[in-house]
Amino acid sequence: MKQQIRHFYLNTRLGYYVLHPFFVLYEQWLQLIPDKALVKRKFRSNMGRELDLENPCTLNEKINFLKIYERHSLLPIAADKYKVRDYIQKTIGEEYLIPLVLHTKNPEEISPENLPDYPVIIKTNHNSSGGIIVKDKSSIDWKTKRKLLAKLLRENHYYSTREWQYKDIEPRIVVEKLLTDSKGNIPDDYKLHCFNGKLVFTQVDLDRHTDHKRNLYDVEWNRIPCKWIYENGEDVPKPSNYPKMKELAEKIAQDFTYVRVDFYSIGASIFFGELTFHSDSGFGRFTPESFDLKLGEMLNVEHVRTTIN
């Protein structure tokens, strides 16, 4: 229901005029709620139990603990889908970056004459709203898309999630070349979850736009027998370049307590997607719940605890 309301607001003129005043009031109300109180409220609503920040044990509890207490100066840079490019270039190399077409703070610059003839994806750098896929720029209603981008630029992802790294990111629009495989499809992406600098498991999402499924694999690419929010899908073969992905992810992960490193794989080539520091905002249910605890036991957050005043 929330996604339907958001789609109505972002993608229709009527939705904007009807809902915008309420969204403004809602954001102003959210700003009055302290971080810890809002996170605890959302955890209770999504997980059906109280959040223990004094003694976090599960993965979801520790993700929320990091949301509240970790203030690493690199996080806002690494979470910025534009600024992270420079960080990735310095950390693992420019060859892993998706080609950048343009970046701008002005939606009016997103027009067919400013875009190439090959497929691109248009997204904002400061939230998790996905992107606008453009395969044929002559078929796009550019006026509507510019209005959508203008709405997204006005959002601050921090107030609804309390993921601190998003709070002061300067919003902008980023246009990148759209990666496709030999059949013209969006390539598979692999989300490598690293704890304290080491890969622990890899998440593979399937059929995200039709019938979303999700599989988890351990470091040896054995299926982890659990569900994380979504039902399991068909087994996914280990990609041939998986050892290289692991090497790159762990190189990036040296700077962070917990990070999800997203890569796209096309043949033997690897392309960097993004970095995520609080997967599913720490509200993703595991089935059975025991895996939330098993994975949580592998993440050490004690060094962050020592910084709490």
Coordinates of C-alpha atoms in Angstrom, one line a residue:
M1 CA 0.0 0.0 0.0
K2 CA 2.8 2.4 0.9
Q3 CA 4.5 1.8 -2.5
Q4 CA 1.2 2.4 -4.3
I5 CA 0.7 5.7 -2.6
R6 CA 4.3 6.7 -3.3
H7 CA 3.9 5.8 -7.0
F8 CA 0.7 7.8 -7.2
Y9 CA 2.5 10.8 -5.6
L10 CA 5.7 10.6 -7.7
N11 CA 4.2 9.7 -11.1
T12 CA 1.0 11.6 -11.4
R13 CA 0.2 15.3 -11.4
L14 CA -3.0 14.7 -9.3
G15 CA -1.1 12.6 -6.8
Y16 CA 1.4 15.4 -6.3
Y17 CA -1.1 18.2 -5.8
V18 CA -3.3 16.0 -3.5
L19 CA -0.6 14.4 -1.4
H20 CA 2.3 17.0 -1.4
P21 CA 0.9 19.0 1.6
F22 CA 0.5 15.9 3.6
F23 CA 4.1 14.7 2.7
V24 CA 5.4 18.1 3.8
L25 CA 3.6 17.9 7.2
Y26 CA 4.6 14.2 7.6
E27 CA 8.3 15.1 7.0
Q28 CA 8.1 18.0 9.5
W29 CA 6.5 15.7 12.0
L30 CA 9.3 13.1 11.4
Q31 CA 11.9 15.7 12.1
L32 CA 10.5 16.2 15.6
I33 CA 11.0 12.5 16.5
P34 CA 14.5 11.6 17.9
D35 CA 16.5 9.1 15.9
K36 CA 16.4 6.3 18.5
A37 CA 12.7 6.7 19.1
L38 CA 11.7 6.5 15.4
V39 CA 14.0 3.6 14.7
K40 CA 12.6 1.7 17.7
R41 CA 9.0 2.4 16.5
K42 CA 9.8 1.2 13.0
F43 CA 11.6 -1.9 14.2
R44 CA 8.6 -2.8 16.4
S45 CA 6.2 -2.3 13.5
N46 CA 8.2 -4.3 11.0
M47 CA 9.7 -7.0 13.1
G48 CA 6.9 -7.5 15.7
R49 CA 9.2 -7.2 18.7
E50 CA 11.2 -4.6 20.6
L51 CA 14.6 -3.4 19.4
D52 CA 17.5 -4.1 21.8
L53 CA 20.1 -1.4 21.3
E54 CA 21.8 -2.0 24.6
N55 CA 22.8 -5.6 23.7
P56 CA 22.2 -6.1 19.9
C57 CA 22.5 -9.7 18.9
T58 CA 20.8 -10.3 15.6
L59 CA 21.9 -8.9 12.2
N60 CA 18.9 -6.6 12.0
E61 CA 19.5 -5.3 15.6
K62 CA 23.2 -4.6 14.8
I63 CA 22.3 -2.8 11.5
N64 CA 20.0 -0.5 13.5
F65 CA 22.7 -0.1 16.2
L66 CA 25.1 1.1 13.5
K67 CA 22.4 3.4 12.1
I68 CA 22.1 5.1 15.5
Y69 CA 25.7 5.2 16.7
E70 CA 28.2 4.8 13.8
R71 CA 29.4 8.2 12.4
H72 CA 32.2 7.3 10.0
S73 CA 33.2 10.4 8.0
L74 CA 33.4 8.2 4.8
L75 CA 29.8 7.0 5.0
P76 CA 28.2 10.1 3.3
I77 CA 30.7 10.0 0.5
A78 CA 30.3 6.3 -0.1
A79 CA 26.5 6.5 0.0
D80 CA 26.5 9.3 -2.5
K81 CA 26.0 7.6 -5.9
Y82 CA 28.0 10.4 -7.6
K83 CA 30.8 10.9 -5.1
V84 CA 31.3 7.2 -4.5
R85 CA 32.7 7.0 -8.1
D86 CA 35.9 8.8 -7.0
Y87 CA 36.2 6.6 -4.0
I88 CA 35.8 3.4 -6.1
Q89 CA 38.3 4.7 -8.6
K90 CA 40.9 5.2 -5.9
T91 CA 40.1 1.9 -4.1
I92 CA 39.8 -0.7 -6.8
G93 CA 40.2 1.1 -10.1
E94 CA 38.3 3.1 -12.7
E95 CA 37.8 0.1 -14.9
Y96 CA 35.0 -1.2 -12.6
L97 CA 32.9 2.0 -13.0
I98 CA 29.9 2.2 -15.2
P99 CA 30.5 4.9 -17.8
L100 CA 29.1 8.3 -16.6
V101 CA 27.0 10.2 -19.2
L102 CA 26.3 13.4 -17.2
H103 CA 25.4 14.7 -13.7
T104 CA 23.4 17.7 -12.9
K105 CA 21.3 19.4 -10.2
N106 CA 18.9 20.8 -12.7
P107 CA 16.1 18.4 -14.0
E108 CA 15.7 20.7 -17.1
E109 CA 19.0 19.4 -18.4
I110 CA 17.6 15.9 -18.7
S111 CA 16.5 16.1 -22.3
P112 CA 17.0 14.0 -25.4
E113 CA 19.5 16.4 -26.9
N114 CA 21.7 16.0 -23.9
L115 CA 21.6 12.2 -23.9
P116 CA 23.4 9.7 -26.2
D117 CA 21.6 7.4 -28.6
Y118 CA 22.5 4.3 -26.6
P119 CA 20.5 3.1 -23.5
V120 CA 21.0 4.9 -20.2
I121 CA 19.7 4.8 -16.7
I122 CA 18.8 8.1 -14.9
K123 CA 18.8 8.2 -11.1
T124 CA 19.3 10.4 -8.1
N125 CA 22.4 10.1 -5.9
H126 CA 20.9 10.5 -2.5
N127 CA 18.2 7.9 -2.0
S128 CA 17.1 4.4 -3.0
S129 CA 14.4 5.2 -5.5
G130 CA 15.8 3.0 -8.3
G131 CA 16.1 4.6 -11.7
I132 CA 14.5 5.6 -15.0
I133 CA 15.6 3.2 -17.8
V134 CA 15.8 4.8 -21.2
K135 CA 16.3 2.4 -24.2
D136 CA 14.6 4.7 -26.8
K137 CA 14.8 8.3 -25.9
S138 CA 12.2 9.2 -28.5
S139 CA 9.5 7.2 -26.7
I140 CA 10.0 9.0 -23.3
D141 CA 7.6 11.6 -21.9
W142 CA 10.5 13.9 -20.8
K143 CA 8.3 16.5 -19.2
T144 CA 6.8 13.9 -16.9
K145 CA 10.2 12.4 -16.1
R146 CA 11.7 15.8 -15.3
K147 CA 8.8 16.5 -12.8
L148 CA 9.5 13.1 -11.2
L149 CA 13.2 13.9 -10.9
A150 CA 12.4 17.3 -9.4
K151 CA 10.2 15.6 -6.7
L152 CA 13.0 13.1 -5.9
L153 CA 15.5 15.9 -5.5
R154 CA 13.4 17.5 -2.8
E155 CA 13.3 14.3 -0.7
N156 CA 15.7 13.6 2.2
H157 CA 16.0 9.9 2.7
Y158 CA 17.4 10.4 6.2
Y159 CA 14.2 11.6 7.8
S160 CA 12.2 8.5 7.0
T161 CA 15.0 5.9 7.7
R162 CA 17.4 7.7 10.0
E163 CA 20.3 6.4 8.0
W164 CA 22.7 9.2 8.9
Q165 CA 24.8 9.0 5.8
Y166 CA 22.0 10.4 3.6
K167 CA 21.3 13.5 5.7
D168 CA 23.7 16.0 4.1
I169 CA 24.2 14.5 0.7
E170 CA 23.7 17.3 -1.9
P171 CA 21.0 15.9 -4.2
R172 CA 21.8 15.6 -7.9
I173 CA 20.8 13.6 -11.0
V174 CA 23.2 11.0 -12.3
V175 CA 23.0 9.5 -15.8
E176 CA 25.0 6.3 -16.6
K177 CA 25.2 4.0 -19.5
L178 CA 22.7 1.1 -19.1
L179 CA 24.5 -2.2 -18.8
T180 CA 23.0 -5.0 -20.8
D181 CA 24.0 -8.6 -21.5
S182 CA 24.4 -10.2 -25.0
K183 CA 20.6 -10.6 -25.2
G184 CA 19.9 -6.9 -24.3
N185 CA 18.7 -7.7 -20.8
I186 CA 19.8 -6.1 -17.5
P187 CA 22.7 -8.2 -16.2
D188 CA 22.6 -10.2 -13.0
D189 CA 23.8 -8.3 -10.0
Y190 CA 25.4 -9.8 -6.9
K191 CA 25.2 -8.1 -3.5
L192 CA 28.2 -9.1 -1.3
H193 CA 27.6 -8.6 2.4
C194 CA 30.9 -7.9 4.2
F195 CA 31.3 -7.9 8.0
N196 CA 34.4 -6.3 9.5
G197 CA 36.3 -6.5 6.2
K198 CA 35.4 -10.1 5.2
L199 CA 32.7 -11.5 2.9
V200 CA 30.1 -13.4 4.8
F201 CA 27.3 -14.0 2.3
T202 CA 26.1 -13.0 -1.1
Q203 CA 22.5 -12.0 -2.0
V204 CA 21.1 -12.6 -5.4
D205 CA 17.7 -11.1 -6.3
L206 CA 15.7 -12.6 -9.1
D207 CA 12.7 -11.3 -11.2
R208 CA 12.6 -8.1 -9.2
H209 CA 10.1 -6.4 -11.6
T210 CA 7.7 -9.4 -11.9
D211 CA 7.9 -12.0 -9.1
H212 CA 10.7 -10.9 -6.7
K213 CA 12.7 -13.8 -5.3
R214 CA 15.9 -13.8 -3.3
N215 CA 18.6 -16.4 -2.6
L216 CA 21.5 -16.2 -0.1
Y217 CA 24.8 -18.0 -0.6
D218 CA 27.7 -18.4 1.8
V219 CA 31.4 -17.7 0.9
E220 CA 31.7 -21.1 -0.8
W221 CA 28.5 -20.5 -2.8
N222 CA 26.4 -23.0 -0.8
R223 CA 22.8 -22.0 -0.6
I224 CA 21.9 -20.7 2.9
P225 CA 18.6 -22.4 3.8
C226 CA 16.6 -19.3 4.7
K227 CA 14.4 -16.6 3.3
W228 CA 15.2 -12.9 3.7
I229 CA 11.9 -11.0 3.1
Y230 CA 11.3 -12.7 -0.2
E231 CA 10.7 -16.3 -1.2
N232 CA 13.7 -18.3 -2.6
G233 CA 14.1 -18.7 -6.3
E234 CA 15.7 -21.2 -8.6
D235 CA 19.3 -22.0 -7.8
V236 CA 21.9 -19.6 -9.3
P237 CA 25.2 -20.9 -10.5
K238 CA 28.3 -19.4 -9.1
P239 CA 29.6 -16.8 -11.5
S240 CA 33.0 -17.5 -13.0
N241 CA 34.4 -14.2 -11.8
Y242 CA 33.1 -14.7 -8.2
P243 CA 36.6 -15.0 -6.7
K244 CA 37.4 -11.6 -8.2
M245 CA 34.2 -10.1 -6.9
K246 CA 35.1 -11.3 -3.4
E247 CA 38.6 -9.9 -3.6
L248 CA 37.2 -6.5 -4.7
A249 CA 34.4 -6.4 -2.2
E250 CA 36.8 -7.2 0.7
K251 CA 39.2 -4.5 -0.5
I252 CA 36.4 -2.0 -0.3
A253 CA 35.1 -3.4 3.0
Q254 CA 38.3 -2.7 4.9
D255 CA 37.0 0.9 5.5
F256 CA 33.6 -0.2 7.0
T257 CA 32.1 -2.2 9.8
Y258 CA 29.3 -3.5 7.6
V259 CA 28.8 -2.9 3.9
R260 CA 26.9 -4.5 1.1
V261 CA 28.9 -4.2 -2.2
D262 CA 26.9 -4.5 -5.3
F263 CA 28.4 -5.7 -8.6
Y264 CA 27.1 -6.4 -12.0
S265 CA 28.6 -9.3 -14.0
I266 CA 28.7 -9.4 -17.8
G267 CA 30.8 -12.3 -19.1
A268 CA 34.1 -11.9 -17.4
S269 CA 33.6 -8.2 -16.7
I270 CA 32.7 -6.8 -13.3
F271 CA 31.0 -3.4 -12.8
F272 CA 30.4 -1.6 -9.5
G273 CA 26.8 -0.8 -8.7
E274 CA 26.6 0.9 -5.2
L275 CA 27.4 0.6 -1.5
T276 CA 24.7 0.0 1.1
F277 CA 25.3 0.3 4.8
H278 CA 22.0 -0.6 6.3
S279 CA 20.4 -3.3 4.1
D280 CA 16.6 -3.1 4.1
S281 CA 17.1 -0.4 6.8
G282 CA 17.5 -3.2 9.3
F283 CA 13.9 -4.3 9.0
G284 CA 14.2 -7.4 6.9
R285 CA 12.7 -10.5 8.4
F286 CA 14.5 -13.9 8.2
T287 CA 12.6 -17.2 8.0
P288 CA 13.5 -19.0 10.1
E289 CA 14.4 -16.2 12.5
S290 CA 17.4 -18.2 13.8
F291 CA 19.4 -17.0 10.8
D292 CA 19.0 -13.4 11.9
L293 CA 20.9 -14.4 15.1
K294 CA 23.4 -16.7 13.3
L295 CA 24.4 -13.9 10.9
G296 CA 24.3 -11.3 13.7
E297 CA 26.8 -13.3 15.8
M298 CA 29.3 -12.9 12.9
L299 CA 29.2 -9.1 12.9
N300 CA 31.4 -7.3 15.5
V301 CA 30.2 -3.8 16.5
E302 CA 32.1 -3.5 19.7
H303 CA 34.5 -0.8 18.4
V304 CA 31.4 1.4 17.6
R305 CA 30.1 0.8 21.2
T306 CA 33.3 2.4 22.5
T307 CA 32.5 5.7 20.8
I308 CA 29.1 6.1 22.5
N309 CA 29.1 8.9 25.0

